[in-house]
Short mmCIF file of C-alpha atoms in Angstrom, two decimals:
data_model
loop_
_atom_site.label_atom_id
_atom_site.label_comp_id
_atom_site.label_asym_id
_atom_site.label_seq_id
_atom_site.Cartn_x
_atom_site.Cartn_y
_atom_site.Cartn_z
CA UNK A 16 57.37 40.56 -28.45
CA UNK A 17 55.13 43.11 -26.90
CA UNK A 18 52.45 42.19 -29.57
CA UNK A 19 52.94 38.52 -28.55
CA UNK A 20 52.36 39.33 -24.90
CA UNK A 21 49.12 41.47 -25.51
CA UNK A 22 47.60 38.72 -27.53
CA UNK A 23 48.46 36.38 -24.84
CA UNK A 24 46.77 38.63 -22.34
CA UNK A 25 43.77 39.16 -24.77
CA UNK A 26 43.25 35.42 -25.21
CA UNK A 27 43.52 34.78 -21.33
CA UNK A 28 41.09 37.47 -20.56
CA UNK A 29 38.70 36.07 -23.31
CA UNK A 30 38.64 32.74 -22.06
CA UNK A 31 39.06 33.41 -18.26
CA UNK A 32 35.30 32.71 -17.49
CA UNK A 33 35.52 29.52 -19.30
CA UNK A 34 38.48 28.38 -17.36
CA UNK A 35 36.95 29.05 -14.16
CA UNK A 36 33.44 27.27 -15.08
CA UNK A 37 35.63 24.11 -16.22
CA UNK A 38 37.66 24.32 -12.82
CA UNK A 39 34.66 24.67 -11.03
CA UNK A 40 32.70 21.84 -12.72
CA UNK A 41 36.02 19.37 -12.23
CA UNK A 42 35.92 20.02 -8.65
CA UNK A 43 32.01 19.47 -8.30
CA UNK A 44 32.27 16.27 -10.29
CA UNK A 45 35.22 14.72 -8.23
CA UNK A 46 33.26 15.81 -4.87
CA UNK A 47 30.29 14.13 -6.05
CA UNK A 48 32.22 11.20 -7.43
CA UNK A 49 34.08 10.76 -3.76
CA UNK A 50 30.88 10.86 -2.11
CA UNK A 51 29.35 8.04 -4.54
CA UNK A 52 32.29 5.73 -3.96
CA UNK A 53 32.26 6.42 -0.31
CA UNK A 54 28.80 5.65 0.23
CA UNK A 55 29.19 2.45 -1.96
CA UNK A 56 32.09 1.31 0.18
CA UNK A 57 30.05 1.97 3.40
CA UNK A 58 27.30 0.03 1.97
CA UNK A 59 29.11 -2.69 1.18
CA UNK A 60 30.91 -2.91 4.57
CA UNK A 61 27.55 -2.82 6.35
CA UNK A 62 26.54 -5.73 4.25
CA UNK A 63 29.42 -7.84 4.86
CA UNK A 64 29.43 -7.05 8.73
CA UNK A 65 25.79 -8.12 8.73
CA UNK A 66 26.13 -11.09 6.80
CA UNK A 67 28.94 -12.36 8.91
CA UNK A 68 28.02 -10.89 12.19
CA UNK A 69 30.96 -8.92 12.87
CA UNK A 70 31.56 -5.88 14.67
CA UNK A 71 33.22 -2.79 13.59
CA UNK A 72 36.39 -3.68 15.05
CA UNK A 73 36.52 -7.09 13.65
CA UNK A 74 35.71 -5.79 10.03
CA UNK A 75 38.62 -3.27 10.39
CA UNK A 76 41.03 -5.95 11.32
#
């Protein structure tokens, strides 16, 4: 059992940097995706408000 734990510790330490890079890339891609989606939503909302001559309050309702 002691050898198994030593092996697990070795493998975790060996791949720790890779895990951190993957976590960082995932977080970055999630933030970029959320920004793109929110910009698209706002662009569509502004276009709809301009076409229908709606105020912000009317659009929200």
